[in-house]
Amino acid sequence: MNKSHQTKRNPAESTKKSQIQLGESITVVIIIIILFVIGIAIYNTFKQEDWKNSNIQYGDLSVIALAKTITEFPELKCYTMVNEKINCFDYYKIHALNKSLNDPATRKDYYDYYSNHFKNSRITFVSIYPDGYEITIYDNNISATRTLQISIPIIIEKNTGINAKRNFGMIVVEGYLR
Amino acid sequence: MKLMSKDLNKKAAIEIQFNWIFVAIAGFVIFLFIIGIAVKNARDSEQKLSQDLISQIVASIKGKQQLSDAFTSIDIPKTNIQFSCDKDTDLAYIRIAQSQRQNLPVEIIFAPSSLDTDKLLLSTEDFSIPFTVTRFVYITSPETAFIVYYKAGGDLKAEAFFNALPSNITKVEATGSNLANKIASFKNFKIICFEECPTGKDYIQIIPNNPDIFSYGQINFHKGTSNKVTQYVTKASLLAAIYSDNKEYYECQMDRAFKQFEIKRKLQIERIELMEDDTDISYDCRILLIRPSTTLYALKDQKLIHNEDIYNIMRQFHDDNKDLELSSCPIIY
């Protein structure tokens, strides 16, 4: 029955049918590829968003880590002959580091070293009371986008010998997003 | 006509077969594409995991570095950690298993070149000559034993050294008679000796040039038949040599430390100059500040090889600082 039906079929019709089948297959493959491309594009958009978020998170964490580190810098802290003073920063040390990091004659050497510590940040010492002044010792202004800002209350001590003048102030650590 | 119909039939059959071949090839390509994405993702996440672990370890190390004279430990998944130092570029690196190595631009870490462990034992010591330059971080694992070899009839130097070793590491005292038994208990060990050292074993010999073993002296890395001698100055530097696997790593890290010293030395000079120009400080004090300033100039470009000079200048600087304190002047460090 089947055999007789096959022999009776028009050959031109059969060719047309296979051509249609081939066309259908190609269409299906193209549609699948298009769907894949759209899928990858959507996945990449999400990934990029994820990457942006983790970059911001990383920037924030770096600022926190830097704020923690800077309070322990021996080149900025106050010392007695036997130990270090807690939360105290030496006035002359701050000015010496500021001068070295910003003087064109010495800047390169110091900058090469301290940029490994401070990275994309701005570090400002602010004296609030009784004297009011600000010293920005480091500013790596890579872009205008700023991330977290941390302020740590400190004491800035100007030890001139018998008398030591102490100011209340803070260190302001700000991070820049690259 | 009949012939033409037969030909067309054949053509149709070929086209149907081609159709199947085309679908099979396209399916296979799509399959390969999906497998490729899956493999890449798996590799990426493995690498990300290693990088995350490295970042966590580095963050922990940096956190512990804030504390001076501290002993602590970090529990990690069992892995292989490698430390390296490039003498030509002055850069140090940390690497976990096959991950990308991470640069440690300012941290000075003394550790074996390779550690297979699930626990890192950390201790810190200020490298001060005489003002604090940086904080050395020492890393080892519980599997590595530090065997301090005592000469027969008591050894005061070995005893002093044993007591100075951090309390959180595996440390063992040994003499010529019980060394073999002590060694048998450990897979990894380092023998540290002073005047007398065991024969036929690798060891690190400390040769102090001063009754105080932590002042300055020489260190001999004895391996097989070779002896590689280097210098140390201060306790931080002595411990650094003991934690290092070899002379090259130790010297590379010490070179980095001395480069940091040069920056801090210039900063100290800058600070003294600011104080000398400040009329809020008494004239007598400003005169007294000249001496430490001169001493600091004498410390210019010092290297480990000048350990005796460094030690003497350090003492001079310490005396200068004491004079300032006794005269009620601001101290230098």
Coordinates of C-alpha atoms in Angstrom, one line a residue:
Chain A
M1 CA 0.0 0.0 0.0
N2 CA 2.8 2.3 1.0
K3 CA 4.9 1.2 -1.9
S4 CA 2.2 1.9 -4.4
H5 CA 1.7 5.3 -2.8
Q6 CA 5.4 6.2 -3.1
T7 CA 5.5 5.3 -6.8
K8 CA 2.5 7.3 -7.5
R9 CA 4.0 10.5 -5.8
N10 CA 5.0 13.3 -8.2
P11 CA 8.9 13.7 -8.2
A12 CA 8.7 17.5 -8.5
E13 CA 6.5 17.6 -5.5
S14 CA 8.9 15.5 -3.5
T15 CA 11.9 17.8 -4.4
K16 CA 9.8 20.8 -3.3
K17 CA 9.0 19.1 0.0
S18 CA 12.6 18.3 0.8
Q19 CA 13.6 21.8 -0.1
I20 CA 10.9 23.1 2.2
Q21 CA 12.3 20.7 4.9
L22 CA 15.8 22.0 4.4
G23 CA 14.6 25.6 4.6
E24 CA 12.8 24.8 7.8
S25 CA 16.0 23.3 9.3
I26 CA 18.1 26.3 8.4
T27 CA 15.4 28.6 9.9
V28 CA 15.4 26.6 13.1
V29 CA 19.2 26.7 13.4
I30 CA 19.2 30.5 12.7
I31 CA 16.5 31.1 15.3
I32 CA 18.5 29.0 17.8
I33 CA 21.7 30.9 17.1
I34 CA 19.8 34.3 17.4
L35 CA 18.3 33.1 20.7
F36 CA 21.8 32.1 21.9
V37 CA 23.3 35.5 20.9
I38 CA 20.4 37.3 22.7
G39 CA 21.0 35.1 25.8
I40 CA 24.7 35.8 25.8
A41 CA 24.1 39.5 25.5
I42 CA 21.6 39.5 28.4
Y43 CA 24.0 37.4 30.5
N44 CA 26.9 39.8 29.7
T45 CA 24.7 42.8 30.8
F46 CA 24.0 41.1 34.1
K47 CA 27.7 40.2 34.5
Q48 CA 28.7 43.7 33.8
E49 CA 26.3 45.0 36.4
D50 CA 27.7 42.4 38.8
W51 CA 31.2 43.5 38.0
K52 CA 30.4 47.1 38.6
N53 CA 28.8 46.3 41.9
S54 CA 31.8 44.3 43.0
N55 CA 34.1 47.0 41.9
I56 CA 32.3 49.5 44.1
Q57 CA 32.3 47.0 47.0
Y58 CA 36.1 46.5 46.4
G59 CA 36.6 50.2 46.4
D60 CA 34.7 50.6 49.7
L61 CA 36.7 47.7 51.3
S62 CA 40.0 49.3 50.1
V63 CA 39.0 52.6 51.8
I64 CA 38.1 50.7 55.1
A65 CA 41.4 48.8 54.9
L66 CA 43.4 52.0 54.2
A67 CA 41.7 53.8 57.1
K68 CA 42.7 50.9 59.3
T69 CA 46.3 50.9 58.0
I70 CA 46.9 54.6 58.1
T71 CA 46.3 54.8 61.9
E72 CA 49.2 52.5 62.4
F73 CA 51.8 54.3 60.2
P74 CA 55.0 54.7 62.3
E75 CA 56.0 57.6 60.0
L76 CA 53.0 59.5 61.2
K77 CA 52.4 58.4 64.8
C78 CA 53.6 60.0 68.1
Y79 CA 56.1 58.1 70.2
T80 CA 57.6 58.3 73.7
M81 CA 60.9 56.7 74.4
V82 CA 59.3 53.5 75.4
N83 CA 56.0 53.2 73.5
E84 CA 53.7 54.7 70.9
K85 CA 50.8 57.0 71.8
I86 CA 47.4 55.7 70.9
N87 CA 45.5 57.7 68.2
C88 CA 48.1 60.4 68.3
F89 CA 49.7 61.8 65.1
D90 CA 52.8 63.9 65.1
Y91 CA 52.5 67.4 63.6
Y92 CA 56.0 67.5 62.2
K93 CA 55.7 64.0 60.7
I94 CA 52.4 65.0 58.9
H95 CA 54.1 68.1 57.5
A96 CA 57.3 66.2 56.5
L97 CA 55.3 63.6 54.6
N98 CA 53.1 66.3 53.1
K99 CA 56.2 68.2 51.9
S100 CA 57.9 65.1 50.6
L101 CA 54.8 63.9 48.7
N102 CA 54.0 67.2 47.2
D103 CA 57.4 68.8 46.5
P104 CA 58.3 68.3 42.8
A105 CA 61.9 67.6 43.7
T106 CA 61.1 64.6 46.0
R107 CA 57.6 63.7 44.9
K108 CA 58.5 60.8 42.5
D109 CA 60.3 58.6 45.0
Y110 CA 57.8 59.1 47.8
Y111 CA 54.8 58.8 45.4
D112 CA 56.1 55.5 44.0
Y113 CA 56.2 54.1 47.5
Y114 CA 53.2 55.6 49.1
S115 CA 50.8 55.0 46.1
N116 CA 51.2 51.3 46.9
H117 CA 49.7 52.1 50.3
F118 CA 47.2 54.8 49.5
K119 CA 46.2 53.7 46.0
N120 CA 43.2 55.7 44.5
S121 CA 42.4 57.8 47.5
R122 CA 42.6 61.2 49.1
I123 CA 44.0 61.5 52.6
T124 CA 43.4 64.7 54.6
F125 CA 44.4 65.6 58.1
V126 CA 41.9 68.0 59.6
S127 CA 42.6 69.9 62.8
I128 CA 39.4 71.1 64.4
Y129 CA 40.1 72.5 67.8
P130 CA 41.7 74.8 69.1
D131 CA 43.5 75.4 65.7
G132 CA 41.6 74.8 62.5
Y133 CA 43.5 73.7 59.4
E134 CA 43.6 71.0 56.8
I135 CA 46.5 69.2 55.2
T136 CA 45.9 66.9 52.2
I137 CA 48.9 64.7 52.2
Y138 CA 47.9 62.5 49.2
D139 CA 45.4 62.9 46.4
N140 CA 45.3 60.5 43.5
N141 CA 42.4 62.1 41.6
I142 CA 42.0 59.4 38.9
S143 CA 38.3 60.2 38.3
A144 CA 35.7 62.4 39.9
T145 CA 33.7 59.4 41.1
R146 CA 34.2 59.0 44.8
T147 CA 33.3 56.0 46.8
L148 CA 33.3 55.7 50.6
Q149 CA 34.5 58.4 53.0
I150 CA 35.8 57.5 56.4
S151 CA 36.7 60.0 59.2
I152 CA 38.7 58.8 62.1
P153 CA 39.0 61.1 65.2
I154 CA 42.6 61.7 66.2
I155 CA 44.8 64.0 68.2
I156 CA 47.5 66.0 66.3
E157 CA 50.4 66.7 68.7
K158 CA 53.0 69.4 68.1
N159 CA 55.7 68.4 70.6
T160 CA 58.1 71.4 71.0
G161 CA 59.8 70.0 74.1
I162 CA 58.5 70.8 77.5
N163 CA 55.2 71.8 76.1
A164 CA 53.2 69.7 73.7
K165 CA 50.4 71.4 71.9
R166 CA 47.5 69.0 71.1
N167 CA 44.7 69.6 68.7
F168 CA 41.5 67.5 68.2
G169 CA 41.1 66.5 64.6
M170 CA 40.5 63.7 62.2
I171 CA 41.9 61.8 59.3
V172 CA 39.6 61.8 56.3
V173 CA 40.1 58.9 53.9
E174 CA 38.2 59.1 50.6
G175 CA 38.4 56.5 47.9
Y176 CA 38.1 57.1 44.1
L177 CA 36.6 54.6 41.8
R178 CA 38.9 53.7 38.9
Chain B
M1 CA 10.0 11.1 -19.1
K2 CA 10.4 8.0 -17.0
L3 CA 14.2 8.6 -16.8
M4 CA 13.6 12.2 -15.7
S5 CA 11.2 11.1 -12.9
K6 CA 13.8 8.5 -11.6
D7 CA 16.5 11.3 -11.6
L8 CA 14.3 13.7 -9.6
N9 CA 13.5 10.9 -7.1
K10 CA 17.2 10.3 -6.5
K11 CA 17.8 14.1 -6.1
A12 CA 15.1 14.3 -3.5
A13 CA 16.5 11.4 -1.6
I14 CA 20.0 13.0 -1.5
E15 CA 18.5 16.3 -0.4
I16 CA 16.7 14.6 2.5
Q17 CA 19.9 12.8 3.5
F18 CA 21.8 16.2 3.3
N19 CA 19.1 17.7 5.4
W20 CA 19.8 15.2 8.2
I21 CA 23.6 15.7 7.8
F22 CA 23.1 19.5 8.1
V23 CA 21.0 19.1 11.2
A24 CA 23.5 16.8 12.8
I25 CA 26.4 19.1 12.1
A26 CA 24.5 22.2 13.3
G27 CA 23.5 20.3 16.4
F28 CA 27.0 19.2 17.1
V29 CA 28.3 22.8 16.7
I30 CA 25.7 24.1 19.1
F31 CA 26.5 21.2 21.5
L32 CA 30.2 22.1 21.4
F33 CA 29.4 25.8 21.9
I34 CA 27.4 25.0 25.1
I35 CA 30.1 22.6 26.4
G36 CA 32.7 25.4 25.7
I37 CA 30.7 27.9 27.7
A38 CA 30.3 25.5 30.6
V39 CA 34.0 24.5 30.6
K40 CA 35.0 28.2 30.5
N41 CA 32.6 29.1 33.3
A42 CA 33.9 26.2 35.4
R43 CA 37.5 27.4 34.8
D44 CA 36.6 31.0 35.6
S45 CA 34.9 30.1 38.8
E46 CA 37.9 28.0 39.9
Q47 CA 40.2 30.9 39.1
K48 CA 37.9 33.3 40.9
L49 CA 37.9 31.0 44.0
S50 CA 41.7 30.9 44.0
Q51 CA 41.8 34.7 43.6
D52 CA 39.2 35.2 46.3
L53 CA 41.3 33.0 48.6
I54 CA 44.5 34.9 47.8
S55 CA 42.7 38.2 48.5
Q56 CA 41.4 36.9 51.8
I57 CA 44.8 35.7 52.8
V58 CA 46.5 38.9 51.8
A59 CA 43.8 40.9 53.6
S60 CA 44.3 38.8 56.7
I61 CA 48.1 39.2 56.5
K62 CA 47.7 43.0 56.2
G63 CA 45.3 43.0 59.1
K64 CA 47.7 41.0 61.3
Q65 CA 50.6 43.3 60.2
Q66 CA 49.0 46.2 62.1
L67 CA 50.0 44.5 65.3
S68 CA 53.5 44.5 66.5
D69 CA 55.0 41.4 68.3
A70 CA 51.8 39.5 67.6
F71 CA 51.3 35.8 67.1
T72 CA 48.2 34.6 65.3
S73 CA 47.0 31.9 62.9
I74 CA 44.8 31.8 59.8
D75 CA 42.7 28.7 59.0
I76 CA 42.4 28.1 55.3
P77 CA 41.3 25.3 53.0
K78 CA 44.2 22.9 52.5
T79 CA 46.2 24.3 49.7
N80 CA 49.6 25.1 48.3
I81 CA 50.9 28.6 48.9
Q82 CA 54.0 29.9 47.3
F83 CA 56.0 33.0 48.2
S84 CA 58.6 34.5 45.8
C85 CA 60.8 37.6 45.6
D86 CA 62.3 38.9 42.4
K87 CA 65.7 40.5 43.0
D88 CA 65.7 42.3 39.7
T89 CA 62.4 44.0 40.0
D90 CA 62.3 44.2 43.8
L91 CA 58.8 42.7 43.8
A92 CA 57.4 40.0 46.1
Y93 CA 54.6 37.7 45.2
I94 CA 52.1 35.3 46.7
R95 CA 50.4 32.5 44.7
I96 CA 47.9 29.9 45.6
A97 CA 48.1 26.6 43.7
Q98 CA 47.9 27.4 40.0
S99 CA 46.2 30.8 40.4
Q100 CA 47.6 34.1 39.2
R101 CA 50.3 35.4 41.5
Q102 CA 49.5 38.5 43.5
N103 CA 52.0 41.3 44.0
L104 CA 52.8 42.4 47.5
P105 CA 54.3 45.8 46.9
V106 CA 54.9 47.0 50.4
E107 CA 54.5 43.9 52.6
I108 CA 57.8 42.2 53.7
I109 CA 57.0 38.6 54.3
F110 CA 59.4 35.9 55.3
A111 CA 58.2 32.4 54.7
P112 CA 59.2 29.1 53.0
S113 CA 59.0 29.3 49.2
S114 CA 56.2 26.7 49.3
L115 CA 53.7 25.7 52.0
D116 CA 51.2 22.8 51.8
T117 CA 48.9 23.5 54.7
D118 CA 45.5 24.3 56.1
K119 CA 46.8 26.6 58.7
L120 CA 49.2 29.6 58.5
L121 CA 51.0 30.6 61.6
L122 CA 51.8 34.3 61.6
S123 CA 54.0 36.5 63.8
T124 CA 55.2 40.0 63.4
E125 CA 58.2 42.0 64.5
D126 CA 59.1 45.7 64.0
F127 CA 62.2 46.2 61.8
S128 CA 63.7 49.2 63.6
I129 CA 67.1 50.7 62.8
P130 CA 66.5 52.4 65.2
F131 CA 63.2 54.0 64.3
T132 CA 60.5 51.7 62.9
V133 CA 60.9 51.2 59.2
T134 CA 58.3 48.5 58.6
R135 CA 56.8 45.5 60.2
F136 CA 58.1 42.1 59.2
V137 CA 55.6 39.3 58.8
Y138 CA 56.8 35.8 59.4
I139 CA 54.8 32.9 58.1
T140 CA 55.1 29.1 58.7
S141 CA 52.9 26.1 59.2
P142 CA 52.3 23.8 62.1
E143 CA 53.9 21.0 60.0
T144 CA 57.3 22.7 60.0
A145 CA 59.4 22.3 63.1
F146 CA 62.2 24.7 64.2
I147 CA 64.8 22.6 65.9
V148 CA 67.3 24.6 68.0
Y149 CA 70.5 22.6 68.3
Y150 CA 72.3 23.0 71.7
K151 CA 76.0 22.2 72.0
A152 CA 77.0 19.7 74.6
G153 CA 77.2 21.1 78.2
G154 CA 74.6 23.9 77.7
D155 CA 74.3 26.6 75.2
L156 CA 73.2 30.1 76.4
K157 CA 72.9 31.5 72.9
A158 CA 70.7 28.7 71.7
E159 CA 68.6 29.0 74.8
A160 CA 68.2 32.8 74.3
F161 CA 67.3 32.2 70.7
F162 CA 64.8 29.4 71.6
N163 CA 63.0 31.6 74.1
A164 CA 62.8 34.5 71.5
L165 CA 61.1 32.3 68.9
P166 CA 57.4 33.0 68.7
S167 CA 55.4 30.8 71.0
N168 CA 52.8 29.8 68.3
I169 CA 55.2 27.8 66.1
T170 CA 56.4 24.2 66.5
K171 CA 59.8 24.6 68.2
V172 CA 62.0 21.9 69.6
E173 CA 65.2 21.8 71.6
A174 CA 67.8 19.1 70.6
T175 CA 71.3 18.0 71.3
G176 CA 73.7 15.8 69.5
S177 CA 72.4 12.7 71.3
N178 CA 68.7 13.1 70.7
L179 CA 68.6 15.0 67.4
A180 CA 67.9 11.9 65.3
N181 CA 64.9 11.0 67.5
K182 CA 63.5 14.6 67.4
I183 CA 63.9 14.8 63.6
A184 CA 62.0 11.5 63.1
S185 CA 58.8 13.1 64.4
F186 CA 58.7 15.7 61.7
K187 CA 58.3 15.7 57.9
N188 CA 59.6 19.3 57.6
F189 CA 62.1 20.8 59.9
K190 CA 64.8 23.4 60.1
I191 CA 67.9 22.9 62.3
I192 CA 69.2 26.2 63.8
C193 CA 72.6 26.0 65.5
F194 CA 75.3 28.4 66.9
E195 CA 78.9 27.3 67.5
E196 CA 78.4 23.6 67.1
C197 CA 76.3 22.2 64.3
P198 CA 75.2 18.6 63.5
T199 CA 77.2 16.8 60.7
G200 CA 75.5 15.4 57.6
K201 CA 72.5 17.6 58.0
D202 CA 71.2 20.9 56.4
Y203 CA 71.2 23.7 59.0
I204 CA 71.1 27.4 59.5
Q205 CA 74.0 28.5 61.6
I206 CA 73.9 31.8 63.5
I207 CA 77.3 33.5 64.1
P208 CA 76.7 36.6 66.3
N209 CA 79.5 39.2 66.2
N210 CA 78.4 40.5 69.6
P211 CA 77.5 38.9 72.9
D212 CA 73.9 40.0 72.3
I213 CA 72.9 37.5 69.6
F214 CA 70.1 39.8 68.4
S215 CA 72.5 42.7 67.6
Y216 CA 74.3 41.8 64.4
G217 CA 76.3 38.9 62.9
Q218 CA 76.4 36.4 60.1
I219 CA 74.1 33.6 59.0
N220 CA 75.3 30.5 57.2
F221 CA 72.8 28.6 55.1
H222 CA 74.3 25.1 55.0
K223 CA 72.8 22.7 52.4
G224 CA 74.6 19.5 51.5
T225 CA 78.1 20.6 51.0
S226 CA 77.5 24.2 50.2
N227 CA 77.7 27.1 52.6
K228 CA 76.0 30.4 51.8
V229 CA 76.9 33.2 54.2
T230 CA 74.9 36.4 54.7
Q231 CA 74.5 39.1 57.4
Y232 CA 71.8 40.1 59.8
V233 CA 71.2 43.2 62.0
T234 CA 68.6 43.3 64.7
K235 CA 66.3 40.6 66.0
A236 CA 63.7 41.2 63.2
S237 CA 66.4 40.5 60.6
L238 CA 67.7 37.3 62.4
L239 CA 64.2 35.8 62.6
A240 CA 63.7 36.7 59.0
A241 CA 66.6 34.6 58.0
I242 CA 65.4 31.7 60.0
Y243 CA 61.9 31.8 58.4
S244 CA 63.3 32.1 54.9
D245 CA 64.1 29.0 52.8
N246 CA 67.3 30.3 51.4
K247 CA 69.8 33.1 51.3
E248 CA 68.5 34.5 48.0
Y249 CA 64.9 35.0 49.3
Y250 CA 66.1 36.5 52.6
E251 CA 68.5 38.9 50.9
C252 CA 65.8 39.9 48.3
Q253 CA 63.3 40.8 51.0
M254 CA 66.0 42.5 53.1
D255 CA 66.9 44.7 50.1
R256 CA 63.3 45.7 49.8
A257 CA 63.3 46.5 53.6
F258 CA 66.4 48.7 53.2
K259 CA 64.7 50.5 50.2
Q260 CA 61.8 51.4 52.6
F261 CA 64.4 52.4 55.2
E262 CA 65.9 54.9 52.7
I263 CA 62.5 56.6 52.3
K264 CA 61.8 56.7 56.0
R265 CA 65.3 58.0 56.7
K266 CA 64.8 60.9 54.3
L267 CA 61.4 61.6 55.9
Q268 CA 63.1 61.7 59.4
I269 CA 65.6 64.2 58.0
E270 CA 62.8 66.3 56.6
R271 CA 61.0 66.2 59.9
I272 CA 64.2 67.3 61.8
E273 CA 64.7 70.2 59.3
L274 CA 61.1 71.4 60.0
M275 CA 61.8 71.3 63.7
E276 CA 65.1 73.1 63.3
D277 CA 63.3 75.9 61.5
D278 CA 60.5 76.2 64.0
T279 CA 61.0 78.9 66.6
D280 CA 58.4 77.3 68.9
I281 CA 61.2 74.9 69.7
S282 CA 63.9 76.3 72.0
Y283 CA 67.2 77.3 70.6
D284 CA 69.0 74.7 72.8
C285 CA 66.8 71.9 71.5
R286 CA 67.4 73.0 67.9
I287 CA 71.1 72.8 68.5
L288 CA 70.7 69.4 70.0
L289 CA 68.8 68.3 66.9
I290 CA 71.8 68.8 64.6
R291 CA 73.5 65.6 65.9
P292 CA 70.8 63.1 65.1
S293 CA 70.4 64.8 61.8
T294 CA 74.1 64.2 61.0
T295 CA 73.7 60.6 62.2
L296 CA 70.8 60.1 59.9
Y297 CA 72.9 61.3 57.0
A298 CA 75.5 58.7 57.9
L299 CA 72.9 56.0 57.5
K300 CA 72.5 56.9 53.8
D301 CA 72.4 53.9 51.4
Q302 CA 73.2 51.4 54.0
K303 CA 72.8 47.7 53.1
L304 CA 72.7 44.5 55.0
I305 CA 76.4 44.0 54.2
H306 CA 77.2 47.0 56.4
N307 CA 75.6 45.4 59.4
E308 CA 78.3 46.4 61.9
D309 CA 78.2 50.1 60.8
I310 CA 74.4 50.1 60.9
Y311 CA 74.5 48.7 64.4
N312 CA 77.0 51.3 65.7
I313 CA 75.1 54.2 64.0
M314 CA 71.9 52.8 65.5
R315 CA 73.4 53.0 69.0
Q316 CA 74.7 56.5 68.3
F317 CA 71.2 57.6 67.1
H318 CA 69.6 56.0 70.2
D319 CA 72.0 58.0 72.4
D320 CA 71.2 61.2 70.5
N321 CA 67.5 60.5 71.1
K322 CA 68.1 59.9 74.8
D323 CA 70.0 63.2 75.1
L324 CA 67.0 65.0 73.5
E325 CA 64.7 63.4 76.0
L326 CA 66.9 64.3 79.0
S327 CA 67.1 67.9 77.8
S328 CA 63.3 68.0 77.5
C329 CA 63.4 68.4 73.8
P330 CA 61.2 66.6 71.3
I331 CA 62.5 63.2 70.5
I332 CA 63.2 61.8 67.0
Y333 CA 61.5 58.4 67.3

